[in-house]
PDB file of C-alpha atoms and ligand atoms in Angstrom:
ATOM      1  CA  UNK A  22      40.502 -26.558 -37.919  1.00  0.00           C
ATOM      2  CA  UNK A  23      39.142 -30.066 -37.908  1.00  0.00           C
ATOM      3  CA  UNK A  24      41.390 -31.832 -40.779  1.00  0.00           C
ATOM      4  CA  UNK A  25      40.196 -35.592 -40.619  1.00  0.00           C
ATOM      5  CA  UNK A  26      37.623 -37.851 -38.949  1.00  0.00           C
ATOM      6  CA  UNK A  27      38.470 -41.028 -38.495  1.00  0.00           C
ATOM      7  CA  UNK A  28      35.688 -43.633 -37.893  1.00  0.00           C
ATOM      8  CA  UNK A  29      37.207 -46.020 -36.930  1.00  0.00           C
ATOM      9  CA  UNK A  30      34.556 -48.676 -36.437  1.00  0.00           C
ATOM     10  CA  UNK A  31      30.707 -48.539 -35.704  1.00  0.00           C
ATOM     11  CA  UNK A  32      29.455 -46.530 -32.966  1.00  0.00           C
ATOM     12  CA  UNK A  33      27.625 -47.067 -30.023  1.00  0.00           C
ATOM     13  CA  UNK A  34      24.203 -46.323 -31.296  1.00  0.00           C
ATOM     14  CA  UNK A  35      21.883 -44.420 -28.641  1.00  0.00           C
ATOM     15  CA  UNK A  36      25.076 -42.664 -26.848  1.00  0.00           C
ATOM     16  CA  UNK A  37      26.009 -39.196 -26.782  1.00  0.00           C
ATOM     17  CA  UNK A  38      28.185 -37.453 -29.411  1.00  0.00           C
ATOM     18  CA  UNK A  39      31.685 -38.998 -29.179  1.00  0.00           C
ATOM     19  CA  UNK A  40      33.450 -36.355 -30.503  1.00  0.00           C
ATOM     20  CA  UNK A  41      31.808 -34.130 -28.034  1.00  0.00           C
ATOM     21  CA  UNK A  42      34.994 -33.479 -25.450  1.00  0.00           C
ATOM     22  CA  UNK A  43      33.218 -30.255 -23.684  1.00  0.00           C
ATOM     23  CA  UNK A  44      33.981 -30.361 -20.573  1.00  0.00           C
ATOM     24  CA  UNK A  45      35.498 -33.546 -19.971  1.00  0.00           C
ATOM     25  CA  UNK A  46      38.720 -33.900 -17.801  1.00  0.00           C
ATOM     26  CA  UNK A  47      42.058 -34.364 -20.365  1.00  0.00           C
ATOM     27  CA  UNK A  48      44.666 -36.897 -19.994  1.00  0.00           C
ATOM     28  CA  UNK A  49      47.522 -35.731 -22.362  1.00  0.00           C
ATOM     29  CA  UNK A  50      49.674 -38.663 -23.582  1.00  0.00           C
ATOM     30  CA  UNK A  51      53.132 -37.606 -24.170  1.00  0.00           C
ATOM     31  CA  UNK A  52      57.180 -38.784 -24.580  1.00  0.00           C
ATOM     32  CA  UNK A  53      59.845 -38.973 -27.020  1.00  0.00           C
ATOM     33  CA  UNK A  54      58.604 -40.784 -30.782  1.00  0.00           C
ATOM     34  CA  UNK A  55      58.301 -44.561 -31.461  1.00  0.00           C
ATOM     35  CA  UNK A  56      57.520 -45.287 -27.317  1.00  0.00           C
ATOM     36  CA  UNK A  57      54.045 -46.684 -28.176  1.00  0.00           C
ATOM     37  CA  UNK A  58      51.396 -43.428 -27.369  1.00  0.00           C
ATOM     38  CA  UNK A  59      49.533 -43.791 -30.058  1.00  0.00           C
ATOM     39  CA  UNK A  60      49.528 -48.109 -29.399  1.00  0.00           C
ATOM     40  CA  UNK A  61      47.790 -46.567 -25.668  1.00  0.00           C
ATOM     41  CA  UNK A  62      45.936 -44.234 -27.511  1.00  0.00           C
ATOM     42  CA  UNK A  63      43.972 -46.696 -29.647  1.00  0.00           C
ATOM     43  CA  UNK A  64      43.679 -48.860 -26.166  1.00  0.00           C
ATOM     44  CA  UNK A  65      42.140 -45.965 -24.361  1.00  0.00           C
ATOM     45  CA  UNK A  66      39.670 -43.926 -26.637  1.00  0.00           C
ATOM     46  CA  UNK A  67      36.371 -45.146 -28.572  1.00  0.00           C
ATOM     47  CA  UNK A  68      35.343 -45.515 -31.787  1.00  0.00           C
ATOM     48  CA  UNK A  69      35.942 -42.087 -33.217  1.00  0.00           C
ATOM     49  CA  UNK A  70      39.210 -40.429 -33.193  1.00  0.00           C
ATOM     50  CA  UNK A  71      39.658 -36.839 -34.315  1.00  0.00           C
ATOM     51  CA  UNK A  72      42.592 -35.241 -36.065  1.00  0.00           C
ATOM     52  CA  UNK A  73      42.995 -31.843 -36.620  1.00  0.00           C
ATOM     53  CA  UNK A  74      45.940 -29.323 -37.130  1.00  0.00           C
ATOM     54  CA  UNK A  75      47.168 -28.196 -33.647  1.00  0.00           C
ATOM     55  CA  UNK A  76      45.714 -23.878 -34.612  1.00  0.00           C
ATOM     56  CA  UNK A  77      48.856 -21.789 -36.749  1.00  0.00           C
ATOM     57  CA  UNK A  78      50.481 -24.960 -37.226  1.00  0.00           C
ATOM     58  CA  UNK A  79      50.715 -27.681 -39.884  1.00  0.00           C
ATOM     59  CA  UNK A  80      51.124 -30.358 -36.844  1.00  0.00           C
ATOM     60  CA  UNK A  81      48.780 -32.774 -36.250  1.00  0.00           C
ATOM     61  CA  UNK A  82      46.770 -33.766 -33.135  1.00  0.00           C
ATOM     62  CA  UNK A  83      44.742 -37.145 -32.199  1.00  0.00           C
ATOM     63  CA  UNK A  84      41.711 -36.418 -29.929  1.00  0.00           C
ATOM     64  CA  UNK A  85      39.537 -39.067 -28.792  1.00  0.00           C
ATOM     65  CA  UNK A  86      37.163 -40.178 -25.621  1.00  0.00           C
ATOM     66  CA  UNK A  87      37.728 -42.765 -23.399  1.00  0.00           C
ATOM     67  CA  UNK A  88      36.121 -44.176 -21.244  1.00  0.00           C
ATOM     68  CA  UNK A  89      37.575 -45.177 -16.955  1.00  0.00           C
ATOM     69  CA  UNK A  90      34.827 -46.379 -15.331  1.00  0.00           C
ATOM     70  CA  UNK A  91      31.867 -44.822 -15.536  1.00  0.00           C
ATOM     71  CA  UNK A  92      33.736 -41.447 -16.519  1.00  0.00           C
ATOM     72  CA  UNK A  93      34.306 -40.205 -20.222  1.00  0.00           C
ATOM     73  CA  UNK A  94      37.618 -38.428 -20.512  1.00  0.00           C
ATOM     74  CA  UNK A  95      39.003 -36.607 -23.544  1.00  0.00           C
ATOM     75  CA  UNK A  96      42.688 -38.203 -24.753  1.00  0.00           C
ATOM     76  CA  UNK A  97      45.074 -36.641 -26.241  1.00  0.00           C
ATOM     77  CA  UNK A  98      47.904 -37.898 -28.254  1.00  0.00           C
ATOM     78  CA  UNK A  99      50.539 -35.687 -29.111  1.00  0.00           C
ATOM     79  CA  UNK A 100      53.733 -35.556 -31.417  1.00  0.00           C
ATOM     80  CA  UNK A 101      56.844 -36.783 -30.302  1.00  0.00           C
ATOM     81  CA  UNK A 102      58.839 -34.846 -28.118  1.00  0.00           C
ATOM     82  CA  UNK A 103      62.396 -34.822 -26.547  1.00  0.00           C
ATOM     83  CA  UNK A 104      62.244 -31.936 -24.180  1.00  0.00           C
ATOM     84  CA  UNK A 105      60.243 -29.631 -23.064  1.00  0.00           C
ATOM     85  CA  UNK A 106      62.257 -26.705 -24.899  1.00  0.00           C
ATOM     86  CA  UNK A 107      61.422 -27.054 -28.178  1.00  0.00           C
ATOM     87  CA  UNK A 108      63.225 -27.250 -31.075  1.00  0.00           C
ATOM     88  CA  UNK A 109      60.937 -28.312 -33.577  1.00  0.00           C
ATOM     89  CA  UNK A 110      57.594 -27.730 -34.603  1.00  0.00           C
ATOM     90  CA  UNK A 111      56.633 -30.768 -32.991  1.00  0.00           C
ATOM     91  CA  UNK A 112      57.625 -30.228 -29.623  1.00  0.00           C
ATOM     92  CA  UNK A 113      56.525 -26.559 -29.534  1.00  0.00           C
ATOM     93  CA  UNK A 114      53.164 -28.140 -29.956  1.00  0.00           C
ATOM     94  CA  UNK A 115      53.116 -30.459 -27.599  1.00  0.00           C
ATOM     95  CA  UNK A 116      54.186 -27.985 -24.997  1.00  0.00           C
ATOM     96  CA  UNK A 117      51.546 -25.384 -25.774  1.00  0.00           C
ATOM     97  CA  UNK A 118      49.262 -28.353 -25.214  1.00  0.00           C
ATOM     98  CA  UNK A 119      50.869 -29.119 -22.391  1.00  0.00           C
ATOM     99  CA  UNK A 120      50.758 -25.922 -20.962  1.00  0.00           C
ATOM    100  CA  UNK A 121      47.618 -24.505 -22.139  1.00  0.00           C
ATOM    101  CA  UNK A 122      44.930 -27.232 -21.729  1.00  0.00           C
ATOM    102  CA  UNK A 123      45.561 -27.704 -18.446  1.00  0.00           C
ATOM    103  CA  UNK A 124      45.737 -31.775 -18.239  1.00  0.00           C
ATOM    104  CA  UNK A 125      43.904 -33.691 -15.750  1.00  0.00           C
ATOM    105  CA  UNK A 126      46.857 -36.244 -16.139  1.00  0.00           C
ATOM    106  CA  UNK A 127      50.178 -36.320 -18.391  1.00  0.00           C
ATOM    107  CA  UNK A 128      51.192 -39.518 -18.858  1.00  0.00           C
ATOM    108  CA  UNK A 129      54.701 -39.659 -19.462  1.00  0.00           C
ATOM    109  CA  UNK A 130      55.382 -42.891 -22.011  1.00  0.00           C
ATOM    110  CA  UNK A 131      59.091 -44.086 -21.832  1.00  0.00           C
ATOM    111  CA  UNK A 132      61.042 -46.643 -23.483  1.00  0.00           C
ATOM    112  CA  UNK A 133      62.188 -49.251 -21.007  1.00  0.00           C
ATOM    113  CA  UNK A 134      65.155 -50.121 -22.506  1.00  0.00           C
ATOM    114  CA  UNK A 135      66.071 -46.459 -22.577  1.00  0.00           C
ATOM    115  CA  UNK A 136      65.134 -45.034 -19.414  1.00  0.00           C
ATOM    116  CA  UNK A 137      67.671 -43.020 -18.643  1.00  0.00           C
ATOM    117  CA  UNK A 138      67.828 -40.953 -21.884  1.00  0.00           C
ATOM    118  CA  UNK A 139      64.116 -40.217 -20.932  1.00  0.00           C
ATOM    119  CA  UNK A 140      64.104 -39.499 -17.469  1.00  0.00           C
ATOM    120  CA  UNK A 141      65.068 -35.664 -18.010  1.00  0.00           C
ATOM    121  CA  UNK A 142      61.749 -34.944 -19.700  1.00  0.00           C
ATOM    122  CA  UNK A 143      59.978 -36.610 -16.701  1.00  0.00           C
ATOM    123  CA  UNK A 144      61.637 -34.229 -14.223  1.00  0.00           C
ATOM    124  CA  UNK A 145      60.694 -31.243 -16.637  1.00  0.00           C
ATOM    125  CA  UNK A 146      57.084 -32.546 -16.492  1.00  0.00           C
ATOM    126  CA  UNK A 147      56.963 -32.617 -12.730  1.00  0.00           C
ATOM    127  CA  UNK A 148      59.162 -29.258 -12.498  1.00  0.00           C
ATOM    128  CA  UNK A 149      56.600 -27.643 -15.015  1.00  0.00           C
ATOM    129  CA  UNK A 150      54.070 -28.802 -11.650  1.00  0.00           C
ATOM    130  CA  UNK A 151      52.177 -31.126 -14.262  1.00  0.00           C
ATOM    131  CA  UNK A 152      50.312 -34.210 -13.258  1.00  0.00           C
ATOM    132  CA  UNK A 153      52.679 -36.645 -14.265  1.00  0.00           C
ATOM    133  CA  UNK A 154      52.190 -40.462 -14.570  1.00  0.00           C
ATOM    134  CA  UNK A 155      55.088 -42.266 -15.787  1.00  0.00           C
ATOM    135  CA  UNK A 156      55.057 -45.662 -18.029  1.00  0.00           C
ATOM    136  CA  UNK A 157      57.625 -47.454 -18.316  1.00  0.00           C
ATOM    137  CA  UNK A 158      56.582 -49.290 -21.740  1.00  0.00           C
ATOM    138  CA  UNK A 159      58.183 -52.422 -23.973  1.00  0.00           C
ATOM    139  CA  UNK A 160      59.158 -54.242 -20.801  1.00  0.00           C
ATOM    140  CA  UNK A 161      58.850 -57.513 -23.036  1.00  0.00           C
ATOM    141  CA  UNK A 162      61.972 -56.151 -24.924  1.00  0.00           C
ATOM    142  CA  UNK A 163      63.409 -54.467 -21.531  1.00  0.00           C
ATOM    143  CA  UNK A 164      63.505 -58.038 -19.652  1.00  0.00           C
ATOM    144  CA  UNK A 165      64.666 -59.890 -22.591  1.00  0.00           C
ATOM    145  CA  UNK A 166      67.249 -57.735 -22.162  1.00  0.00           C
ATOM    146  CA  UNK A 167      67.546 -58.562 -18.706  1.00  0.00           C
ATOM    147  CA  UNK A 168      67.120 -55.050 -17.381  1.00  0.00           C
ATOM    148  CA  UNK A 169      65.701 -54.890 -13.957  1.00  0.00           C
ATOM    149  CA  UNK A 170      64.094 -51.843 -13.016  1.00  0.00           C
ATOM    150  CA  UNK A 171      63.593 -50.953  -9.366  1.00  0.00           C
ATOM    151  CA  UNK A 172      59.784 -49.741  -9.413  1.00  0.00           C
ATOM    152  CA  UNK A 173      59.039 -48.793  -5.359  1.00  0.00           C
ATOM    153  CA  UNK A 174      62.488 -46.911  -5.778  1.00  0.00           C
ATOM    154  CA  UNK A 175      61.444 -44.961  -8.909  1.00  0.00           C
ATOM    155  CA  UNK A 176      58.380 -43.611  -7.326  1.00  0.00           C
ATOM    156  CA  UNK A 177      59.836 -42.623  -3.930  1.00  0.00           C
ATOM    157  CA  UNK A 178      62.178 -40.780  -5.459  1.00  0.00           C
ATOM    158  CA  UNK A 179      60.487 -39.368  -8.149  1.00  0.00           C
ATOM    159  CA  UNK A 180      56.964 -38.709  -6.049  1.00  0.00           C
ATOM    160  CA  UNK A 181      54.628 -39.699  -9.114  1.00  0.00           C
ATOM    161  CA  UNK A 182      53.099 -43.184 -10.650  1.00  0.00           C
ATOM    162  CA  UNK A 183      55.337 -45.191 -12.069  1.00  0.00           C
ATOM    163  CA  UNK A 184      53.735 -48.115 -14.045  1.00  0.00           C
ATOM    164  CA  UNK A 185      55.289 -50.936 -16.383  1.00  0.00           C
ATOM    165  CA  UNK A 186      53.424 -51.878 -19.572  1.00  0.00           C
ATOM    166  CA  UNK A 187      53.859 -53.664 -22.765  1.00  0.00           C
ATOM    167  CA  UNK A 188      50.974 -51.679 -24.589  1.00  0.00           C
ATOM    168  CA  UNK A 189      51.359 -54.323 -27.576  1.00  0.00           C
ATOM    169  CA  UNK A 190      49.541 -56.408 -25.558  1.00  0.00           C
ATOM    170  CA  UNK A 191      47.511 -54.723 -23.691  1.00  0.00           C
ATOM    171  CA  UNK A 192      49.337 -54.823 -20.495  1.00  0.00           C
ATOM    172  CA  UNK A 193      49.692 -52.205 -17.701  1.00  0.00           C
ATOM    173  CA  UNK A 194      46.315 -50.523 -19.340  1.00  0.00           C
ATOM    174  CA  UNK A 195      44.155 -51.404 -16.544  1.00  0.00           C
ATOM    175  CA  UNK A 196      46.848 -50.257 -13.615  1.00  0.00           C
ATOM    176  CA  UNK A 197      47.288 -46.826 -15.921  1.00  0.00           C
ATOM    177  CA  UNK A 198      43.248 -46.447 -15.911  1.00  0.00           C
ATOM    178  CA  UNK A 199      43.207 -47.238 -12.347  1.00  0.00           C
ATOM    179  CA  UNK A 200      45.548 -44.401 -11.735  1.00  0.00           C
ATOM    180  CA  UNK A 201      44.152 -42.098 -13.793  1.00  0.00           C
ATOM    181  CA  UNK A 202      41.038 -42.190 -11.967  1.00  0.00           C
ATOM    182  CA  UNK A 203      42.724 -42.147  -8.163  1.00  0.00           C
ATOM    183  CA  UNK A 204      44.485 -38.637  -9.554  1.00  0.00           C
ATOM    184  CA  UNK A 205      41.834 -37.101 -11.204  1.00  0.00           C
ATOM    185  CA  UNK A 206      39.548 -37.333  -8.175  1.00  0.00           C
ATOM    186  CA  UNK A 207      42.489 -36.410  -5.975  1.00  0.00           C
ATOM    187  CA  UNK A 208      42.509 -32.986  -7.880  1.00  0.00           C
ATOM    188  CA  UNK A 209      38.626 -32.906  -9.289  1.00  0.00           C
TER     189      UNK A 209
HETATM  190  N1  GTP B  16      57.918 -54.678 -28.256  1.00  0.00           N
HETATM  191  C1  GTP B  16      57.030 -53.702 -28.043  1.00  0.00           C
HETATM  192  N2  GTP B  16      56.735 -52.837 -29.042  1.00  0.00           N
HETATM  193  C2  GTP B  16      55.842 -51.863 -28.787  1.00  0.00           C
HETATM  194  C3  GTP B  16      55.221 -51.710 -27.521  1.00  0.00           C
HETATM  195  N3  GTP B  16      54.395 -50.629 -27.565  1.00  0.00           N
HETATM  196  C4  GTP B  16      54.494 -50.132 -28.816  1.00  0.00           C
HETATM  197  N4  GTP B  16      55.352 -50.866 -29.571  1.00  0.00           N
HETATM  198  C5  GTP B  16      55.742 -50.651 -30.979  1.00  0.00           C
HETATM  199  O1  GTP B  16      56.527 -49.476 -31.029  1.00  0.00           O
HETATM  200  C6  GTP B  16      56.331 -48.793 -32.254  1.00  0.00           C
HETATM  201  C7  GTP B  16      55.993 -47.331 -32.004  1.00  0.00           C
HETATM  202  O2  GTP B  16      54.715 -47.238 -31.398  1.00  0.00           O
HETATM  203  P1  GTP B  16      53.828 -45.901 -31.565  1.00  0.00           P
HETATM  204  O3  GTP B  16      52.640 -46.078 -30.696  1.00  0.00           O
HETATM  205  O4  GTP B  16      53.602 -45.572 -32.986  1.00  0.00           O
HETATM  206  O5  GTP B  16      54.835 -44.835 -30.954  1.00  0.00           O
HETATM  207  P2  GTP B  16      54.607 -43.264 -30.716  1.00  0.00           P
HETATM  208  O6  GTP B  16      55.141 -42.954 -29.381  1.00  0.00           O
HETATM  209  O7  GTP B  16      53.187 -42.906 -30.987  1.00  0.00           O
HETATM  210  O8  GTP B  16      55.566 -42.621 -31.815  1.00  0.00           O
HETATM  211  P3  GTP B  16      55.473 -41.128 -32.479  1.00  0.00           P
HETATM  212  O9  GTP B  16      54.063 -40.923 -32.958  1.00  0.00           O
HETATM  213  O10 GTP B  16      56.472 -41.199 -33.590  1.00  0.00           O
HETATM  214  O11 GTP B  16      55.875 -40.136 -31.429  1.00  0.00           O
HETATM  215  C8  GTP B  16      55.231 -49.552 -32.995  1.00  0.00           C
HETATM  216  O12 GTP B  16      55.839 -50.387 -33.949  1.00  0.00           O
HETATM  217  C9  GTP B  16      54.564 -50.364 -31.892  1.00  0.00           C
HETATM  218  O13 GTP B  16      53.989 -51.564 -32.364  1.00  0.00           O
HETATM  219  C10 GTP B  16      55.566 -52.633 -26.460  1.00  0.00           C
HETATM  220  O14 GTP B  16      55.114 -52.578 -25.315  1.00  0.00           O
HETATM  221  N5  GTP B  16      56.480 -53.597 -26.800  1.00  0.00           N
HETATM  222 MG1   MG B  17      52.317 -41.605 -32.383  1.00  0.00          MG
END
């Protein structure tokens, strides 16, 4: 059931429907809360945003389209989550999304400064054989911390993505679309 419509500034004139997402390959934004999806969601998607309950539940979804290159993609932000065993409403939403829609590309939004408390859920992801991409986000707050994190080594031993990003300021957006893109044609 479609709950809201958000509009959230003037549209495009002359373009086609953008809350039309048939058809459109997914990327599925997801992580523990307060990481900063919804700070990429509003950097990736358009104009309008949708938000509807996820169906049987009282939990809330944010559709939207964005836009990599010439290609439209439907985004998805979902609620926070800690694992992908759910314990509350919540997460047994986001892993029926996960799941069930069939993502083109999950990216996995971490907290820097907490990576290791948020690792598990990445090897879960990749375990689950989903299309992860994994952000390591609020590296402003992660170096003034002095944390170093050891990129090259995180992807070799992980085997997926791994960007950094402070989404705040729009950084690591254009590396994440980049990505995006190389995946979804890798499996397109
Ligand atoms: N310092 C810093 N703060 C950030 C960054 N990205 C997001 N934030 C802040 O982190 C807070 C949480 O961001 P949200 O995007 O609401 O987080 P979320 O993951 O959607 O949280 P839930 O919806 O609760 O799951 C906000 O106050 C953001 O402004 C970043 O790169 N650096
Ligand atoms: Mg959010």
């Amino acid at each position: 059931m479609l709950k809201k419509f958000k509009k959230r500034s003037k549209c495009c004139g002359g373009e086609q429907n953008p809350l039309e997402f048939h058809g459109l390959k997914k990327i599925v934004l997801v992580g523990n809360p307060n990481v900063g999806k919804s700070v990429l969601f509003n950097r990736l998607t358009g104009a309008y945003v949708t938000v509807s309950n996820y169906p049987g539940t009282t939990v809330e979804v944010s559709r939207g389209r964005g836009k990599i290159g010439d290609e439209y993609f439907e985004v998805v932000d979902t609620p926070g989550m800690y694992s992908l065993l759910p314990i509350t409403e919540e997460e047994a939403v986001s892993r029926r999304l996960l799941l069930n829609e069939h993502p083109e590309a999950v990216v996995h939004v971490v907290d820097a400064k907490n990576i290791q408390r948020m690792l598990p859920l990445t090897l879960q992801l990749i375990e689950s054989g989903l299309p992860v991409i994994l952000v390591l986000n609020m590296m402003d707050e992660a170096k003034k911390l002095g944390l170093e994190i050891d990129l090259p080594g995180l992807e070799k031993s992980l085997g997926i993505p791994v960007i950094s990003a402070v989404f705040i300021k729009g950084t690591g957006i254009e590396e994440l679309k980049r990505v995006i893109k190389e995946n979804a044609r890798l499996i397109s």
